[in-house]
Amino acid sequence: MNKLALPLAIVALVASLATFYLTKSNSEQVYVDVNKLIEGYGRTKVERAAFAKKAQVLKANVDSLVTNWQSELMAYEKERPTLSKKEVELKQALLQSKQQQVNNYQQAIQKQIQEEDQKMTQTVVNDINDYVKEYGKSHGYPIIFGAGGNGNIMYAADAADLTEEVLVGLNAQYHGK
């Protein structure tokens, strides 16, 4: 029985090694670092710059309204001693109403900025996803994992990292090269 066990073990070992190498060549597992792709992608920089300009204009409008309201409040505080009780009540009601309007506008602008940021980010992510999909098809990868620093890939060999190669192609496609 011992004489038969050794040859069977050798055959099993050879079969498992052959299976490993055959399946490895057909299903190489690779990944890209999604954060590096987003940060290194040329369109991200362009979209962020456009978004920053737009957000700056919107914030400047809010700041202007806040400054205007503060000026009115300071003017009211100066003239308050000379006003009648009825005038004080009316001015206070007016200032409170303006403050509420400014607060509502400020919240609406913050919401708009968040939505614009999400839309811009999703556009960039969609570009990257589309490119990686085509890249995987054209290079024969059955699967390309996305690592994002949130624990979905804890370790991978450097040879399995396609990030730089994909980033070069992605930017070349974006810049029309």
PDB file of C-alpha atoms in Angstrom:
ATOM      1  CA  MET A   1       0.000   0.000   0.000  1.00  0.00           C
ATOM      2  CA  ASN A   2       2.887   2.415   0.777  1.00  0.00           C
ATOM      3  CA  LYS A   3       4.428   1.694  -2.625  1.00  0.00           C
ATOM      4  CA  LEU A   4       1.211   2.858  -4.285  1.00  0.00           C
ATOM      5  CA  ALA A   5       0.780   6.000  -2.121  1.00  0.00           C
ATOM      6  CA  LEU A   6       3.991   7.699  -3.256  1.00  0.00           C
ATOM      7  CA  PRO A   7       3.281   7.467  -7.013  1.00  0.00           C
ATOM      8  CA  LEU A   8      -0.328   8.575  -6.440  1.00  0.00           C
ATOM      9  CA  ALA A   9       0.879  11.563  -4.409  1.00  0.00           C
ATOM     10  CA  ILE A  10       3.331  12.517  -7.170  1.00  0.00           C
ATOM     11  CA  VAL A  11       0.608  12.208  -9.824  1.00  0.00           C
ATOM     12  CA  ALA A  12      -1.760  14.312  -7.695  1.00  0.00           C
ATOM     13  CA  LEU A  13       0.940  16.954  -7.174  1.00  0.00           C
ATOM     14  CA  VAL A  14       1.720  17.115 -10.895  1.00  0.00           C
ATOM     15  CA  ALA A  15      -1.994  17.323 -11.733  1.00  0.00           C
ATOM     16  CA  SER A  16      -2.581  20.127  -9.227  1.00  0.00           C
ATOM     17  CA  LEU A  17       0.452  22.106 -10.480  1.00  0.00           C
ATOM     18  CA  ALA A  18      -0.693  21.675 -14.084  1.00  0.00           C
ATOM     19  CA  THR A  19      -4.198  22.787 -13.147  1.00  0.00           C
ATOM     20  CA  PHE A  20      -2.796  25.794 -11.284  1.00  0.00           C
ATOM     21  CA  TYR A  21      -0.663  26.935 -14.209  1.00  0.00           C
ATOM     22  CA  LEU A  22      -3.357  26.304 -16.807  1.00  0.00           C
ATOM     23  CA  THR A  23      -6.033  28.170 -14.867  1.00  0.00           C
ATOM     24  CA  LYS A  24      -3.631  30.956 -13.934  1.00  0.00           C
ATOM     25  CA  SER A  25      -2.920  31.783 -17.558  1.00  0.00           C
ATOM     26  CA  ASN A  26      -6.636  31.828 -18.386  1.00  0.00           C
ATOM     27  CA  SER A  27      -7.885  33.783 -15.383  1.00  0.00           C
ATOM     28  CA  GLU A  28      -5.201  36.202 -14.298  1.00  0.00           C
ATOM     29  CA  GLN A  29      -6.545  38.347 -11.506  1.00  0.00           C
ATOM     30  CA  VAL A  30      -5.550  41.990 -11.708  1.00  0.00           C
ATOM     31  CA  TYR A  31      -6.708  45.226 -10.148  1.00  0.00           C
ATOM     32  CA  VAL A  32      -6.584  48.984 -10.481  1.00  0.00           C
ATOM     33  CA  ASP A  33      -6.438  51.533  -7.694  1.00  0.00           C
ATOM     34  CA  VAL A  34      -9.609  53.529  -8.290  1.00  0.00           C
ATOM     35  CA  ASN A  35      -8.446  56.490  -6.197  1.00  0.00           C
ATOM     36  CA  LYS A  36      -5.221  56.802  -8.208  1.00  0.00           C
ATOM     37  CA  LEU A  37      -7.193  56.625 -11.451  1.00  0.00           C
ATOM     38  CA  ILE A  38      -9.561  59.366 -10.332  1.00  0.00           C
ATOM     39  CA  GLU A  39      -6.736  61.595  -9.100  1.00  0.00           C
ATOM     40  CA  GLY A  40      -4.501  61.005 -12.114  1.00  0.00           C
ATOM     41  CA  TYR A  41      -7.186  61.276 -14.793  1.00  0.00           C
ATOM     42  CA  GLY A  42      -6.920  64.499 -16.794  1.00  0.00           C
ATOM     43  CA  ARG A  43     -10.671  65.013 -16.971  1.00  0.00           C
ATOM     44  CA  THR A  44     -10.865  64.989 -13.164  1.00  0.00           C
ATOM     45  CA  LYS A  45      -8.616  68.040 -13.002  1.00  0.00           C
ATOM     46  CA  VAL A  46     -10.600  69.860 -15.693  1.00  0.00           C
ATOM     47  CA  GLU A  47     -13.970  69.047 -14.109  1.00  0.00           C
ATOM     48  CA  ARG A  48     -12.771  70.003 -10.626  1.00  0.00           C
ATOM     49  CA  ALA A  49     -11.440  73.341 -11.859  1.00  0.00           C
ATOM     50  CA  ALA A  50     -14.751  74.142 -13.581  1.00  0.00           C
ATOM     51  CA  PHE A  51     -16.651  73.045 -10.487  1.00  0.00           C
ATOM     52  CA  ALA A  52     -14.441  75.163  -8.206  1.00  0.00           C
ATOM     53  CA  LYS A  53     -15.104  78.264 -10.334  1.00  0.00           C
ATOM     54  CA  LYS A  54     -18.842  77.689 -10.282  1.00  0.00           C
ATOM     55  CA  ALA A  55     -18.865  76.989  -6.536  1.00  0.00           C
ATOM     56  CA  GLN A  56     -16.809  80.130  -5.912  1.00  0.00           C
ATOM     57  CA  VAL A  57     -19.350  82.283  -7.781  1.00  0.00           C
ATOM     58  CA  LEU A  58     -22.244  80.734  -5.864  1.00  0.00           C
ATOM     59  CA  LYS A  59     -20.471  81.213  -2.536  1.00  0.00           C
ATOM     60  CA  ALA A  60     -19.642  84.820  -3.448  1.00  0.00           C
ATOM     61  CA  ASN A  61     -23.361  85.449  -4.012  1.00  0.00           C
ATOM     62  CA  VAL A  62     -24.155  84.046  -0.575  1.00  0.00           C
ATOM     63  CA  ASP A  63     -21.360  86.078   1.018  1.00  0.00           C
ATOM     64  CA  SER A  64     -22.698  89.218  -0.648  1.00  0.00           C
ATOM     65  CA  LEU A  65     -26.187  88.618   0.752  1.00  0.00           C
ATOM     66  CA  VAL A  66     -24.801  87.910   4.229  1.00  0.00           C
ATOM     67  CA  THR A  67     -22.707  91.085   4.124  1.00  0.00           C
ATOM     68  CA  ASN A  68     -25.717  93.093   2.981  1.00  0.00           C
ATOM     69  CA  TRP A  69     -27.849  91.686   5.817  1.00  0.00           C
ATOM     70  CA  GLN A  70     -25.104  92.422   8.362  1.00  0.00           C
ATOM     71  CA  SER A  71     -24.858  96.007   7.122  1.00  0.00           C
ATOM     72  CA  GLU A  72     -28.597  96.428   7.541  1.00  0.00           C
ATOM     73  CA  LEU A  73     -28.377  94.977  11.041  1.00  0.00           C
ATOM     74  CA  MET A  74     -25.584  97.378  12.011  1.00  0.00           C
ATOM     75  CA  ALA A  75     -27.535 100.334  10.595  1.00  0.00           C
ATOM     76  CA  TYR A  76     -30.581  99.222  12.597  1.00  0.00           C
ATOM     77  CA  GLU A  77     -28.513  98.986  15.787  1.00  0.00           C
ATOM     78  CA  LYS A  78     -27.285 102.556  15.265  1.00  0.00           C
ATOM     79  CA  GLU A  79     -30.730 104.032  14.601  1.00  0.00           C
ATOM     80  CA  ARG A  80     -32.609 101.897  17.113  1.00  0.00           C
ATOM     81  CA  PRO A  81     -32.500 104.454  19.963  1.00  0.00           C
ATOM     82  CA  THR A  82     -34.244 107.024  17.758  1.00  0.00           C
ATOM     83  CA  LEU A  83     -37.035 104.693  16.599  1.00  0.00           C
ATOM     84  CA  SER A  84     -40.451 104.303  18.129  1.00  0.00           C
ATOM     85  CA  LYS A  85     -41.523 100.987  19.628  1.00  0.00           C
ATOM     86  CA  LYS A  86     -43.629 100.219  16.524  1.00  0.00           C
ATOM     87  CA  GLU A  87     -40.726 101.029  14.177  1.00  0.00           C
ATOM     88  CA  VAL A  88     -38.381  98.803  16.229  1.00  0.00           C
ATOM     89  CA  GLU A  89     -40.837  95.895  15.966  1.00  0.00           C
ATOM     90  CA  LEU A  90     -41.254  96.386  12.214  1.00  0.00           C
ATOM     91  CA  LYS A  91     -37.488  96.636  11.619  1.00  0.00           C
ATOM     92  CA  GLN A  92     -36.843  93.528  13.726  1.00  0.00           C
ATOM     93  CA  ALA A  93     -39.481  91.570  11.817  1.00  0.00           C
ATOM     94  CA  LEU A  94     -37.991  92.739   8.516  1.00  0.00           C
ATOM     95  CA  LEU A  95     -34.450  91.797   9.581  1.00  0.00           C
ATOM     96  CA  GLN A  96     -35.595  88.377  10.813  1.00  0.00           C
ATOM     97  CA  SER A  97     -37.380  87.772   7.529  1.00  0.00           C
ATOM     98  CA  LYS A  98     -34.267  88.741   5.555  1.00  0.00           C
ATOM     99  CA  GLN A  99     -32.115  86.539   7.761  1.00  0.00           C
ATOM    100  CA  GLN A 100     -34.413  83.586   7.092  1.00  0.00           C
ATOM    101  CA  GLN A 101     -34.293  84.265   3.350  1.00  0.00           C
ATOM    102  CA  VAL A 102     -30.491  84.411   3.427  1.00  0.00           C
ATOM    103  CA  ASN A 103     -30.361  81.158   5.420  1.00  0.00           C
ATOM    104  CA  ASN A 104     -32.724  79.440   2.981  1.00  0.00           C
ATOM    105  CA  TYR A 105     -30.718  80.662   0.015  1.00  0.00           C
ATOM    106  CA  GLN A 106     -27.482  79.540   1.653  1.00  0.00           C
ATOM    107  CA  GLN A 107     -28.894  76.051   2.239  1.00  0.00           C
ATOM    108  CA  ALA A 108     -30.153  75.849  -1.345  1.00  0.00           C
ATOM    109  CA  ILE A 109     -26.728  76.834  -2.661  1.00  0.00           C
ATOM    110  CA  GLN A 110     -24.991  74.260  -0.444  1.00  0.00           C
ATOM    111  CA  LYS A 111     -27.360  71.589  -1.733  1.00  0.00           C
ATOM    112  CA  GLN A 112     -26.740  72.673  -5.322  1.00  0.00           C
ATOM    113  CA  ILE A 113     -22.974  72.549  -4.787  1.00  0.00           C
ATOM    114  CA  GLN A 114     -23.210  69.030  -3.332  1.00  0.00           C
ATOM    115  CA  GLU A 115     -25.349  67.849  -6.235  1.00  0.00           C
ATOM    116  CA  GLU A 116     -22.983  69.380  -8.781  1.00  0.00           C
ATOM    117  CA  ASP A 117     -20.011  67.740  -7.044  1.00  0.00           C
ATOM    118  CA  GLN A 118     -21.725  64.334  -7.076  1.00  0.00           C
ATOM    119  CA  LYS A 119     -22.667  64.759 -10.730  1.00  0.00           C
ATOM    120  CA  MET A 120     -19.110  65.731 -11.671  1.00  0.00           C
ATOM    121  CA  THR A 121     -17.640  62.821  -9.716  1.00  0.00           C
ATOM    122  CA  GLN A 122     -20.099  60.352 -11.267  1.00  0.00           C
ATOM    123  CA  THR A 123     -19.201  61.568 -14.766  1.00  0.00           C
ATOM    124  CA  VAL A 124     -15.515  60.935 -14.089  1.00  0.00           C
ATOM    125  CA  VAL A 125     -16.206  57.528 -12.512  1.00  0.00           C
ATOM    126  CA  ASN A 126     -18.370  56.521 -15.483  1.00  0.00           C
ATOM    127  CA  ASP A 127     -15.545  57.435 -17.890  1.00  0.00           C
ATOM    128  CA  ILE A 128     -13.089  55.350 -15.875  1.00  0.00           C
ATOM    129  CA  ASN A 129     -15.465  52.382 -15.600  1.00  0.00           C
ATOM    130  CA  ASP A 130     -16.158  52.422 -19.345  1.00  0.00           C
ATOM    131  CA  TYR A 131     -12.456  52.586 -20.163  1.00  0.00           C
ATOM    132  CA  VAL A 132     -11.504  49.814 -17.723  1.00  0.00           C
ATOM    133  CA  LYS A 133     -14.265  47.607 -19.159  1.00  0.00           C
ATOM    134  CA  GLU A 134     -12.965  48.068 -22.705  1.00  0.00           C
ATOM    135  CA  TYR A 135      -9.373  47.686 -21.526  1.00  0.00           C
ATOM    136  CA  GLY A 136     -10.213  44.380 -19.850  1.00  0.00           C
ATOM    137  CA  LYS A 137     -11.987  43.086 -22.954  1.00  0.00           C
ATOM    138  CA  SER A 138      -9.208  44.111 -25.330  1.00  0.00           C
ATOM    139  CA  HIS A 139      -6.458  42.638 -23.121  1.00  0.00           C
ATOM    140  CA  GLY A 140      -8.310  39.414 -22.336  1.00  0.00           C
ATOM    141  CA  TYR A 141      -8.800  39.895 -18.616  1.00  0.00           C
ATOM    142  CA  PRO A 142     -11.827  38.016 -17.321  1.00  0.00           C
ATOM    143  CA  ILE A 143     -12.003  40.323 -14.294  1.00  0.00           C
ATOM    144  CA  ILE A 144     -10.359  43.530 -13.123  1.00  0.00           C
ATOM    145  CA  PHE A 145     -10.851  44.360  -9.473  1.00  0.00           C
ATOM    146  CA  GLY A 146     -11.051  47.918  -8.209  1.00  0.00           C
ATOM    147  CA  ALA A 147      -9.127  48.760  -5.063  1.00  0.00           C
ATOM    148  CA  GLY A 148     -10.212  51.901  -3.309  1.00  0.00           C
ATOM    149  CA  GLY A 149      -8.639  51.775   0.119  1.00  0.00           C
ATOM    150  CA  ASN A 150     -11.865  50.694   1.781  1.00  0.00           C
ATOM    151  CA  GLY A 151     -10.929  47.070   2.305  1.00  0.00           C
ATOM    152  CA  ASN A 152     -12.148  45.409  -0.871  1.00  0.00           C
ATOM    153  CA  ILE A 153      -8.585  44.334  -1.759  1.00  0.00           C
ATOM    154  CA  MET A 154      -6.334  43.990   1.235  1.00  0.00           C
ATOM    155  CA  TYR A 155      -3.265  42.721  -0.621  1.00  0.00           C
ATOM    156  CA  ALA A 156      -2.219  42.092  -4.187  1.00  0.00           C
ATOM    157  CA  ALA A 157       1.183  41.580  -5.750  1.00  0.00           C
ATOM    158  CA  ASP A 158       2.605  44.599  -7.539  1.00  0.00           C
ATOM    159  CA  ALA A 159       2.554  42.636 -10.803  1.00  0.00           C
ATOM    160  CA  ALA A 160      -1.254  42.454 -10.561  1.00  0.00           C
ATOM    161  CA  ASP A 161      -1.565  46.268 -10.386  1.00  0.00           C
ATOM    162  CA  LEU A 162      -2.640  47.710 -13.750  1.00  0.00           C
ATOM    163  CA  THR A 163      -3.280  51.214 -12.411  1.00  0.00           C
ATOM    164  CA  GLU A 164      -0.453  53.054 -14.185  1.00  0.00           C
ATOM    165  CA  GLU A 165      -0.969  51.230 -17.477  1.00  0.00           C
ATOM    166  CA  VAL A 166      -4.710  51.945 -17.415  1.00  0.00           C
ATOM    167  CA  LEU A 167      -4.149  55.568 -16.358  1.00  0.00           C
ATOM    168  CA  VAL A 168      -1.826  56.207 -19.293  1.00  0.00           C
ATOM    169  CA  GLY A 169      -4.372  54.771 -21.735  1.00  0.00           C
ATOM    170  CA  LEU A 170      -7.288  56.583 -20.079  1.00  0.00           C
ATOM    171  CA  ASN A 171      -5.545  59.955 -20.313  1.00  0.00           C
ATOM    172  CA  ALA A 172      -4.438  59.262 -23.884  1.00  0.00           C
ATOM    173  CA  GLN A 173      -8.041  58.520 -24.821  1.00  0.00           C
ATOM    174  CA  TYR A 174      -9.258  61.675 -23.037  1.00  0.00           C
ATOM    175  CA  HIS A 175      -6.684  63.870 -24.732  1.00  0.00           C
ATOM    176  CA  GLY A 176      -7.434  62.249 -28.118  1.00  0.00           C
ATOM    177  CA  LYS A 177      -4.053  60.641 -28.650  1.00  0.00           C
TER     178      LYS A 177
END
